[in-house]
mmCIF file of C-alpha atoms in Angstrom:
data_model
loop_
_atom_site.group_PDB
_atom_site.id
_atom_site.type_symbol
_atom_site.label_atom_id
_atom_site.label_comp_id
_atom_site.label_asym_id
_atom_site.label_seq_id
_atom_site.Cartn_x
_atom_site.Cartn_y
_atom_site.Cartn_z
ATOM 1 C CA MET M 13 71.627 86.074 96.935
ATOM 2 C CA SER M 14 68.255 84.325 96.647
ATOM 3 C CA GLU M 15 66.502 87.685 96.167
ATOM 4 C CA GLU M 16 68.857 88.534 93.286
ATOM 5 C CA LYS M 17 68.158 85.170 91.616
ATOM 6 C CA GLU M 18 64.406 85.643 92.074
ATOM 7 C CA GLU M 19 64.655 89.103 90.510
ATOM 8 C CA LYS M 20 66.411 87.629 87.439
ATOM 9 C CA ASN M 21 63.660 85.015 87.051
ATOM 10 C CA LYS M 22 61.054 87.806 87.036
ATOM 11 C CA THR M 23 62.453 89.346 83.837
ATOM 12 C CA GLY M 24 59.476 90.362 81.691
ATOM 13 C CA PHE M 25 58.784 89.116 78.175
ATOM 14 C CA PHE M 26 59.595 92.401 76.432
ATOM 15 C CA GLN M 27 62.684 92.877 78.606
ATOM 16 C CA LYS M 28 63.850 89.430 77.471
ATOM 17 C CA ILE M 29 63.373 90.476 73.843
ATOM 18 C CA TRP M 30 65.441 93.616 74.455
ATOM 19 C CA ASN M 31 68.158 91.708 76.294
ATOM 20 C CA SER M 32 68.254 88.988 73.609
ATOM 21 C CA ILE M 33 68.855 91.549 70.849
ATOM 22 C CA THR M 34 70.969 94.220 72.546
ATOM 23 C CA LYS M 35 72.599 92.641 75.626
ATOM 24 C CA ILE M 36 74.450 89.465 74.729
ATOM 25 C CA GLU M 37 76.102 89.483 78.146
ATOM 26 C CA LYS M 38 72.683 88.647 79.640
ATOM 27 C CA TYR M 39 72.470 85.297 77.806
ATOM 28 C CA PRO M 40 73.954 83.242 80.685
ATOM 29 C CA ASP M 41 71.373 84.760 83.072
ATOM 30 C CA LEU M 42 68.540 84.043 80.603
ATOM 31 C CA ALA M 43 69.754 80.479 80.049
ATOM 32 C CA ALA M 44 69.992 79.932 83.810
ATOM 33 C CA GLN M 45 66.219 80.482 84.113
ATOM 34 C CA GLY M 46 65.677 77.002 82.681
ATOM 35 C CA LEU M 47 64.195 75.214 79.686
ATOM 36 C CA GLY M 48 60.594 75.948 80.704
ATOM 37 C CA LYS M 49 61.127 79.716 80.626
ATOM 38 C CA ALA M 50 62.991 79.484 77.309
ATOM 39 C CA PHE M 51 60.224 77.374 75.717
ATOM 40 C CA SER M 52 57.542 79.763 76.977
ATOM 41 C CA TYR M 53 59.505 82.697 75.566
ATOM 42 C CA ILE M 54 59.975 81.204 72.100
ATOM 43 C CA SER M 55 56.325 80.081 72.002
ATOM 44 C CA LYS M 56 55.204 83.693 72.533
ATOM 45 C CA ILE M 57 57.588 84.935 69.837
ATOM 46 C CA VAL M 58 56.317 82.318 67.383
ATOM 47 C CA ALA M 59 52.712 83.192 68.271
ATOM 48 C CA ILE M 60 53.404 86.835 67.323
ATOM 49 C CA LEU M 61 54.974 85.648 64.068
ATOM 50 C CA ALA M 62 51.954 83.441 63.345
ATOM 51 C CA VAL M 63 49.563 86.347 63.976
ATOM 52 C CA ILE M 64 51.491 88.580 61.552
ATOM 53 C CA LEU M 65 51.426 85.817 58.954
ATOM 54 C CA CYS M 66 47.685 85.342 59.472
ATOM 55 C CA LEU M 67 46.967 89.057 59.173
ATOM 56 C CA GLY M 68 48.968 89.152 55.961
ATOM 57 C CA ILE M 69 47.139 86.178 54.514
ATOM 58 C CA MET M 70 43.790 87.624 55.647
ATOM 59 C CA TYR M 71 44.608 90.868 53.867
ATOM 60 C CA GLN M 72 45.494 88.942 50.726
ATOM 61 C CA THR M 73 42.358 86.819 51.143
ATOM 62 C CA HIS M 74 40.221 89.957 51.292
ATOM 63 C CA GLN M 75 41.826 91.257 48.101
ATOM 64 C CA ILE M 76 41.313 87.899 46.436
ATOM 65 C CA LEU M 77 37.655 87.792 47.424
ATOM 66 C CA GLN M 78 36.986 91.296 46.147
ATOM 67 C CA GLU M 79 38.551 90.599 42.784
ATOM 68 C CA GLY M 80 37.313 87.018 42.807
ATOM 69 C CA ILE M 81 33.669 87.994 43.094
ATOM 70 C CA GLU M 82 33.996 90.298 40.114
ATOM 71 C CA TYR M 83 35.862 87.601 38.194
ATOM 72 C CA LEU M 84 33.247 84.968 39.080
ATOM 73 C CA GLN M 85 30.386 87.126 37.924
ATOM 74 C CA ASN M 86 31.899 88.116 34.617
ATOM 75 C CA GLU M 87 34.453 85.556 33.451
ATOM 76 C CA PHE M 88 34.609 82.384 35.543
ATOM 77 C CA PRO M 89 32.656 79.319 34.340
ATOM 78 C CA ASN M 90 29.952 77.730 36.443
ATOM 79 C CA PHE M 91 30.997 75.396 39.241
ATOM 80 C CA SER M 92 29.499 73.384 42.070
ATOM 81 C CA TYR M 93 30.692 71.924 45.358
ATOM 82 C CA LYS M 94 29.344 68.900 47.199
ATOM 83 C CA ASP M 95 30.738 66.642 49.955
ATOM 84 C CA GLY M 96 34.329 67.894 49.740
ATOM 85 C CA ARG M 97 34.489 67.846 45.923
ATOM 86 C CA LEU M 98 34.753 70.927 43.707
ATOM 87 C CA ASP M 99 33.708 70.671 40.055
ATOM 88 C CA VAL M 100 34.624 73.541 37.729
ATOM 89 C CA MET M 101 32.841 73.185 34.411
ATOM 90 C CA ALA M 102 35.837 73.745 32.152
ATOM 91 C CA GLU M 103 37.497 71.277 29.834
ATOM 92 C CA ASN M 104 41.054 72.547 30.370
ATOM 93 C CA ARG M 105 42.856 74.045 33.323
ATOM 94 C CA LEU M 106 42.361 77.731 34.068
ATOM 95 C CA THR M 107 45.402 79.914 34.771
ATOM 96 C CA ILE M 108 45.543 83.408 36.233
ATOM 97 C CA SER M 109 48.987 84.977 35.801
ATOM 98 C CA GLU M 110 50.855 86.583 38.673
ATOM 99 C CA ASP M 111 50.418 89.976 36.980
ATOM 100 C CA ASP M 112 46.648 89.702 37.369
ATOM 101 C CA SER M 113 46.603 88.324 40.898
ATOM 102 C CA TYR M 114 47.606 89.442 44.406
ATOM 103 C CA VAL M 115 48.693 85.944 45.347
ATOM 104 C CA GLY M 116 50.848 85.096 42.363
ATOM 105 C CA ARG M 117 50.022 82.473 39.751
ATOM 106 C CA VAL M 118 46.664 80.725 40.217
ATOM 107 C CA ILE M 119 46.089 77.322 38.603
ATOM 108 C CA ILE M 120 42.574 75.837 38.633
ATOM 109 C CA ASP M 121 42.121 72.220 37.561
ATOM 110 C CA THR M 122 39.456 70.067 39.202
ATOM 111 C CA LYS M 123 39.727 67.270 36.677
ATOM 112 C CA ILE M 124 43.324 66.220 37.278
ATOM 113 C CA GLU M 125 44.296 63.545 39.820
ATOM 114 C CA GLU M 126 47.802 62.503 38.757
ATOM 115 C CA GLU M 127 50.455 63.440 41.328
ATOM 116 C CA SER M 128 53.017 64.082 38.584
ATOM 117 C CA VAL M 129 50.829 66.803 37.064
ATOM 118 C CA ILE M 130 50.110 68.303 40.508
ATOM 119 C CA ASN M 131 53.860 68.402 41.188
ATOM 120 C CA GLN M 132 54.312 70.176 37.871
ATOM 121 C CA TYR M 133 51.749 72.771 38.946
ATOM 122 C CA MET M 134 53.607 73.212 42.261
ATOM 123 C CA ASN M 135 56.871 73.794 40.404
ATOM 124 C CA GLU M 136 55.149 76.489 38.354
ATOM 125 C CA ILE M 137 53.926 78.467 41.363
ATOM 126 C CA THR M 138 57.241 77.906 43.172
ATOM 127 C CA LYS M 139 59.127 79.442 40.245
ATOM 128 C CA SER M 140 56.775 82.422 40.265
ATOM 129 C CA GLY M 141 57.385 82.825 44.017
ATOM 130 C CA SER M 142 53.814 82.457 45.248
ATOM 131 C CA GLY M 143 50.458 81.202 44.053
ATOM 132 C CA ILE M 144 47.455 78.935 44.541
ATOM 133 C CA ILE M 145 46.527 75.578 43.045
ATOM 134 C CA VAL M 146 42.806 74.788 43.096
ATOM 135 C CA LEU M 147 42.131 71.054 42.820
ATOM 136 C CA LYS M 148 38.952 69.035 43.171
ATOM 137 C CA ASP M 149 39.469 68.174 46.855
ATOM 138 C CA LYS M 150 41.982 70.678 48.202
ATOM 139 C CA LEU M 151 43.656 74.046 47.896
ATOM 140 C CA ILE M 152 47.479 74.369 47.799
ATOM 141 C CA LEU M 153 48.866 77.726 48.904
ATOM 142 C CA LYS M 154 52.427 78.931 48.315
ATOM 143 C CA ASN M 155 53.603 82.167 49.948
ATOM 144 C CA GLY M 156 56.976 83.682 49.078
ATOM 145 C CA ALA M 157 57.770 84.442 52.733
ATOM 146 C CA VAL M 158 57.135 80.875 53.908
ATOM 147 C CA ALA M 159 59.192 77.808 53.077
ATOM 148 C CA GLY M 160 57.099 75.000 51.593
ATOM 149 C CA THR M 161 53.377 74.965 50.812
ATOM 150 C CA ILE M 162 50.181 74.893 52.864
ATOM 151 C CA ASN M 163 47.396 72.446 51.983
ATOM 152 C CA TYR M 164 43.749 73.039 52.846
ATOM 153 C CA ARG M 165 41.168 70.319 52.269
ATOM 154 C CA TYR M 166 37.754 71.687 51.416
ATOM 155 C CA SER M 167 36.093 69.183 53.742
ATOM 156 C CA ASP M 168 38.106 70.543 56.692
ATOM 157 C CA LEU M 169 37.980 74.216 55.814
ATOM 158 C CA LEU M 170 34.366 74.448 54.674
ATOM 159 C CA GLY M 171 33.027 71.693 56.909
ATOM 160 C CA GLN M 172 33.751 73.810 59.991
ATOM 161 C CA MET M 173 31.381 76.435 58.625
ATOM 162 C CA GLY M 174 28.706 73.897 57.718
ATOM 163 C CA MET M 175 29.154 74.472 53.989
ATOM 164 C CA ASN M 176 28.716 71.058 52.368
ATOM 165 C CA GLU M 177 27.086 72.081 49.115
ATOM 166 C CA PHE M 178 26.914 75.275 47.018
ATOM 167 C CA THR M 179 26.952 76.670 43.492
ATOM 168 C CA LYS M 180 28.541 79.660 41.789
ATOM 169 C CA GLN M 181 25.596 81.963 42.399
ATOM 170 C CA GLU M 182 25.323 80.950 46.049
ATOM 171 C CA ILE M 183 28.993 81.837 46.550
ATOM 172 C CA ILE M 184 28.456 85.282 45.020
ATOM 173 C CA ASP M 185 25.460 85.886 47.280
ATOM 174 C CA TYR M 186 27.393 84.633 50.334
ATOM 175 C CA ALA M 187 30.440 86.836 49.603
ATOM 176 C CA ASN M 188 28.234 89.916 49.446
ATOM 177 C CA SER M 189 26.558 89.150 52.789
ATOM 178 C CA SER M 190 27.698 89.733 56.373
ATOM 179 C CA GLN M 191 28.206 85.990 56.815
ATOM 180 C CA ILE M 192 31.584 86.333 55.087
ATOM 181 C CA ILE M 193 33.020 87.344 58.488
ATOM 182 C CA THR M 194 32.584 83.737 59.603
ATOM 183 C CA LEU M 195 34.814 82.654 56.721
ATOM 184 C CA TYR M 196 37.474 85.189 57.690
ATOM 185 C CA ILE M 197 37.493 83.974 61.300
ATOM 186 C CA SER M 198 37.668 80.335 60.232
ATOM 187 C CA ILE M 199 40.548 81.005 57.836
ATOM 188 C CA PHE M 200 42.374 83.041 60.484
ATOM 189 C CA LEU M 201 42.110 80.324 63.146
ATOM 190 C CA THR M 202 43.065 77.546 60.738
ATOM 191 C CA ILE M 203 46.108 79.382 59.426
ATOM 192 C CA PHE M 204 47.139 80.469 62.932
ATOM 193 C CA ILE M 205 47.109 76.935 64.348
ATOM 194 C CA TYR M 206 48.899 75.483 61.333
ATOM 195 C CA SER M 207 51.530 78.239 61.080
ATOM 196 C CA PHE M 208 52.129 78.302 64.857
ATOM 197 C CA ILE M 209 52.857 74.564 64.957
ATOM 198 C CA MET M 210 54.946 74.714 61.790
ATOM 199 C CA TYR M 211 57.037 77.702 62.892
ATOM 200 C CA LEU M 212 57.474 76.365 66.437
ATOM 201 C CA LEU M 213 58.808 73.032 65.189
ATOM 202 C CA THR M 214 61.047 74.791 62.655
ATOM 203 C CA THR M 215 62.364 77.199 65.295
ATOM 204 C CA LEU M 216 63.074 74.412 67.779
ATOM 205 C CA SER M 217 64.908 72.407 65.104
ATOM 206 C CA ASN M 218 66.987 75.511 64.314
ATOM 207 C CA ALA M 219 67.706 75.880 68.038
ATOM 208 C CA VAL M 220 68.925 72.286 68.211
ATOM 209 C CA PHE M 221 71.195 72.869 65.203
ATOM 210 C CA LEU M 222 72.562 76.051 66.790
ATOM 211 C CA ALA M 223 73.060 74.274 70.126
ATOM 212 C CA VAL M 224 75.184 71.575 68.456
ATOM 213 C CA PHE M 225 77.177 74.305 66.698
ATOM 214 C CA GLY M 226 77.515 76.175 69.995
ATOM 215 C CA TYR M 227 78.623 73.028 71.821
ATOM 216 C CA LEU M 228 81.436 72.572 69.293
ATOM 217 C CA THR M 229 82.331 76.228 69.779
ATOM 218 C CA THR M 230 82.752 75.669 73.528
ATOM 219 C CA TRP M 231 85.355 72.996 72.724
ATOM 220 C CA VAL M 232 87.289 75.531 70.676
ATOM 221 C CA ALA M 233 86.911 78.146 73.414
ATOM 222 C CA HIS M 234 87.860 75.602 76.124
ATOM 223 C CA ILE M 235 84.742 76.301 78.163
ATOM 224 C CA LYS M 236 82.800 73.591 79.933
ATOM 225 C CA MET M 237 79.047 74.154 79.476
ATOM 226 C CA ARG M 238 76.051 71.874 79.649
ATOM 227 C CA PHE M 239 74.280 71.230 76.341
ATOM 228 C CA LEU M 240 70.948 72.282 77.877
ATOM 229 C CA ALA M 241 72.376 75.692 78.811
ATOM 230 C CA ILE M 242 73.679 76.154 75.249
ATOM 231 C CA PHE M 243 70.266 75.105 73.871
ATOM 232 C CA ASN M 244 68.548 77.733 76.036
ATOM 233 C CA MET M 245 71.011 80.362 74.804
ATOM 234 C CA SER M 246 70.317 79.254 71.203
ATOM 235 C CA ILE M 247 66.611 79.948 71.681
ATOM 236 C CA TYR M 248 67.305 83.516 72.792
ATOM 237 C CA ALA M 249 69.881 83.914 70.005
ATOM 238 C CA LEU M 250 67.107 83.293 67.436
ATOM 239 C CA THR M 251 65.153 86.372 68.570
ATOM 240 C CA LEU M 252 66.535 88.873 66.042
ATOM 241 C CA SER M 253 66.283 86.331 63.208
ATOM 242 C CA ILE M 254 62.604 85.716 63.988
ATOM 243 C CA PHE M 255 61.845 89.451 64.053
ATOM 244 C CA LEU M 256 63.656 89.865 60.740
ATOM 245 C CA ASN M 257 61.422 87.088 59.417
ATOM 246 C CA MET M 258 58.375 89.004 60.688
ATOM 247 C CA LEU M 259 59.590 92.095 58.826
ATOM 248 C CA TYR M 260 60.192 89.997 55.713
ATOM 249 C CA ILE M 261 56.640 88.622 55.868
ATOM 250 C CA ALA M 262 55.151 92.090 56.479
ATOM 251 C CA VAL M 263 56.992 93.542 53.471
ATOM 252 C CA ASN M 264 55.842 90.654 51.273
ATOM 253 C CA ILE M 265 52.214 91.389 52.156
ATOM 254 C CA PHE M 266 52.354 94.627 50.176
ATOM 255 C CA ILE M 267 55.436 94.201 47.960
ATOM 256 C CA ASP M 268 56.643 91.176 46.020
ATOM 257 C CA PHE M 269 60.092 91.250 47.644
ATOM 258 C CA LYS M 270 62.278 88.152 47.567
ATOM 259 C CA MET M 271 65.633 87.553 49.250
ATOM 260 C CA GLU M 272 67.359 84.526 47.742
ATOM 261 C CA TYR M 273 69.482 83.562 50.753
ATOM 262 C CA PHE M 274 67.131 84.683 53.510
ATOM 263 C CA GLN M 275 67.215 81.308 55.294
ATOM 264 C CA VAL M 276 71.028 81.358 55.297
ATOM 265 C CA MET M 277 70.992 84.850 56.781
ATOM 266 C CA TYR M 278 68.318 83.718 59.280
ATOM 267 C CA VAL M 279 70.578 81.015 60.742
ATOM 268 C CA SER M 280 73.800 83.025 60.365
ATOM 269 C CA VAL M 281 72.522 85.950 62.450
ATOM 270 C CA ALA M 282 71.501 83.597 65.263
ATOM 271 C CA ALA M 283 74.864 81.766 65.073
ATOM 272 C CA ILE M 284 76.754 85.058 65.364
ATOM 273 C CA TYR M 285 74.767 85.957 68.491
ATOM 274 C CA LEU M 286 75.396 82.559 70.061
ATOM 275 C CA VAL M 287 79.129 82.499 69.306
ATOM 276 C CA ALA M 288 79.494 86.070 70.574
ATOM 277 C CA ALA M 289 77.736 85.093 73.810
ATOM 278 C CA ILE M 290 80.014 82.057 74.266
ATOM 279 C CA PHE M 291 83.241 83.995 73.703
ATOM 280 C CA LEU M 292 81.969 86.832 75.864
ATOM 281 C CA LEU M 293 81.345 84.254 78.563
ATOM 282 C CA LYS M 294 84.912 83.000 78.104
ATOM 283 C CA THR M 295 86.229 86.560 78.447
ATOM 284 C CA GLU M 296 84.252 87.033 81.648
ATOM 285 C CA PHE M 297 85.536 83.693 82.913
ATOM 286 C CA MET M 298 89.126 84.712 82.192
ATOM 287 C CA LYS M 299 88.567 88.035 83.964
ATOM 288 C CA GLN M 300 87.225 86.160 86.971
ATOM 289 C CA GLN M 301 90.256 83.875 86.892
ATOM 290 C CA VAL M 302 92.587 86.891 86.816
ATOM 291 C CA GLU M 303 90.671 88.486 89.681
ATOM 292 C CA LEU M 304 90.867 85.257 91.662
ATOM 293 C CA MET M 305 94.620 85.065 91.001
ATOM 294 C CA LYS M 306 95.020 88.661 92.167
ATOM 295 C CA ILE M 307 93.004 87.907 95.277
ATOM 296 C CA ALA M 308 95.092 84.773 95.914
ATOM 297 C CA GLU M 309 98.303 86.768 95.479
ATOM 298 C CA ALA M 310 97.032 89.493 97.786
ATOM 299 C CA GLN M 311 96.037 86.888 100.358
ATOM 300 C CA ALA M 312 99.522 85.307 100.128
ATOM 301 C CA ILE M 313 101.142 88.720 100.669
ATOM 302 C CA VAL M 314 98.865 89.421 103.619
ATOM 303 C CA ARG M 315 99.612 86.001 105.102
ATOM 304 C CA LYS M 316 103.353 86.555 104.644
ATOM 305 C CA GLU M 317 103.144 89.975 106.281
ATOM 306 C CA MET M 318 101.097 88.551 109.137
ATOM 307 C CA GLN M 319 103.613 85.722 109.544
ATOM 308 C CA GLU M 320 106.500 88.177 109.525
ATOM 309 C CA GLN M 321 104.638 90.326 112.006
ATOM 310 C CA GLU M 322 104.025 87.346 114.236
ATOM 311 C CA GLU M 323 107.697 86.298 113.983
ATOM 312 C CA LYS M 324 108.748 89.855 114.799
ATOM 313 C CA GLN M 325 106.410 89.931 117.776
ATOM 314 C CA GLU M 326 107.726 86.569 118.931
ATOM 315 C CA LYS M 327 111.302 87.800 118.548
ATOM 316 C CA GLU M 328 110.535 90.996 120.432
ATOM 317 C CA LYS M 329 108.819 88.964 123.096
ATOM 318 C CA GLU M 330 111.850 86.684 123.403
ATOM 319 C CA GLU M 331 114.197 89.661 123.549
ATOM 320 C CA ARG M 332 111.965 91.257 126.148
ATOM 321 C CA LYS M 333 111.991 88.080 128.207
ATOM 322 C CA LYS M 334 115.780 87.845 127.869
ATOM 323 C CA LYS M 335 116.158 91.469 128.844
ATOM 324 C CA ASP M 336 113.827 90.980 131.793
ATOM 325 C CA LYS M 337 115.858 87.983 132.887
ATOM 326 C CA GLU M 338 119.076 89.947 132.619
ATOM 327 C CA GLU M 339 117.593 92.844 134.545
ATOM 328 C CA GLN M 340 116.254 90.427 137.140
ATOM 329 C CA LYS M 341 119.640 88.761 137.422
ATOM 330 C CA LYS M 342 121.404 92.099 137.687
ATOM 331 C CA LYS M 343 118.933 93.208 140.309
ATOM 332 C CA GLN M 344 119.538 90.071 142.303
ATOM 333 C CA GLU M 345 123.293 90.571 142.077
ATOM 334 C CA ASN M 346 122.919 94.151 143.248
ATOM 335 C CA GLU M 347 120.787 93.014 146.162
ATOM 336 C CA LYS M 348 123.412 90.452 147.142
ATOM 337 C CA GLU M 349 126.171 93.061 147.015
ATOM 338 C CA ASP M 350 124.065 95.414 149.147
ATOM 339 C CA LYS M 351 123.551 92.668 151.726
ATOM 340 C CA LYS M 352 127.290 91.911 151.842
ATOM 341 C CA GLY M 353 128.051 95.593 152.335
ATOM 342 C CA LYS M 354 125.678 95.825 155.276
ATOM 343 C CA VAL M 355 127.069 92.707 156.970
ATOM 344 C CA GLY M 356 130.691 93.968 156.641
ATOM 345 C CA GLY M 357 129.803 97.332 158.174
ATOM 346 C CA LYS M 358 128.395 95.711 161.368
ATOM 347 C CA GLY M 359 131.634 93.661 162.142
ATOM 348 C CA GLU M 360 134.020 96.718 162.526
ATOM 349 C CA GLU M 361 134.388 98.515 165.915
ATOM 350 C CA PRO M 362 134.763 102.252 165.960
ATOM 351 C CA GLN M 363 138.161 103.515 167.218
ATOM 352 C CA GLY M 364 138.410 104.828 170.817
ATOM 353 C CA SER M 365 135.065 103.466 171.854
ATOM 354 C CA ASN M 366 136.191 102.529 175.489
ATOM 355 C CA ALA M 367 138.923 105.076 176.018
#
């Protein structure tokens, strides 16, 4: 029994993915491995998702840089950067439409500071699906595959690379040199850490929501389950939804594809898996109950037969004893009669004995 349990705990990561998507009946076994195993599993899944997101953003970043260098050389006004502040020498905001950009609408305004105007810019890029807002102290990124926006402060992003001051021409020279690889690595690591934490927290919050929904489902199904076990099952139930999200992100890297109710579908798919696992567990429980009832009935029949057999044996034993007693009594009577016969024979004298 202990060897079987140890074998279940040794289920590999990719086997867990397969079981989570194709074998709902394995959910109770996966949940039984504990919260630590479930958290480790979802962390690995989210890490894969974060890597895919980073690769997509890196691809888009490369496209932006290639077109950006050409745009800087020919059309973009002069600018300078110093101590976390970007100054673009233009009186009004600059706008690059989504038709002319890989990342959607780009709004550049290093003069504005009012939050109301910045919010207006964010509404613009949100309506277009994706885009970038370039401000004097930070960069705001909106990707169609990710809920919300990502903020990057120049002081954090560029400070890690030791870039505290530069001009337009220096940027062009830097982008054409091999040192640009350092920028790619820095962007990759920054986005990975941020997206990993963001997706992990979002996934865990979805798991909690699903666990509450699942707990209510157990009431309907009349199954007693611990909330922690349902939470573990919820984590595994999110597997297909997360992989669909990966596919959605990958498609959006190359195609501007938007699904209006993707988040609803994301949660619905996981809820269907969880509910199916709970009702499947109820079915298995009912089968076990039926089997136990059959076993109990069989045991009752066996006990009754054994009791009848014992009663029959007792009866036969009693009859045998009674018969033995009767035979013994009859034997004794016969012996007595034989003795009487012998005694009577000795008392008679034969005729003419002294003649």
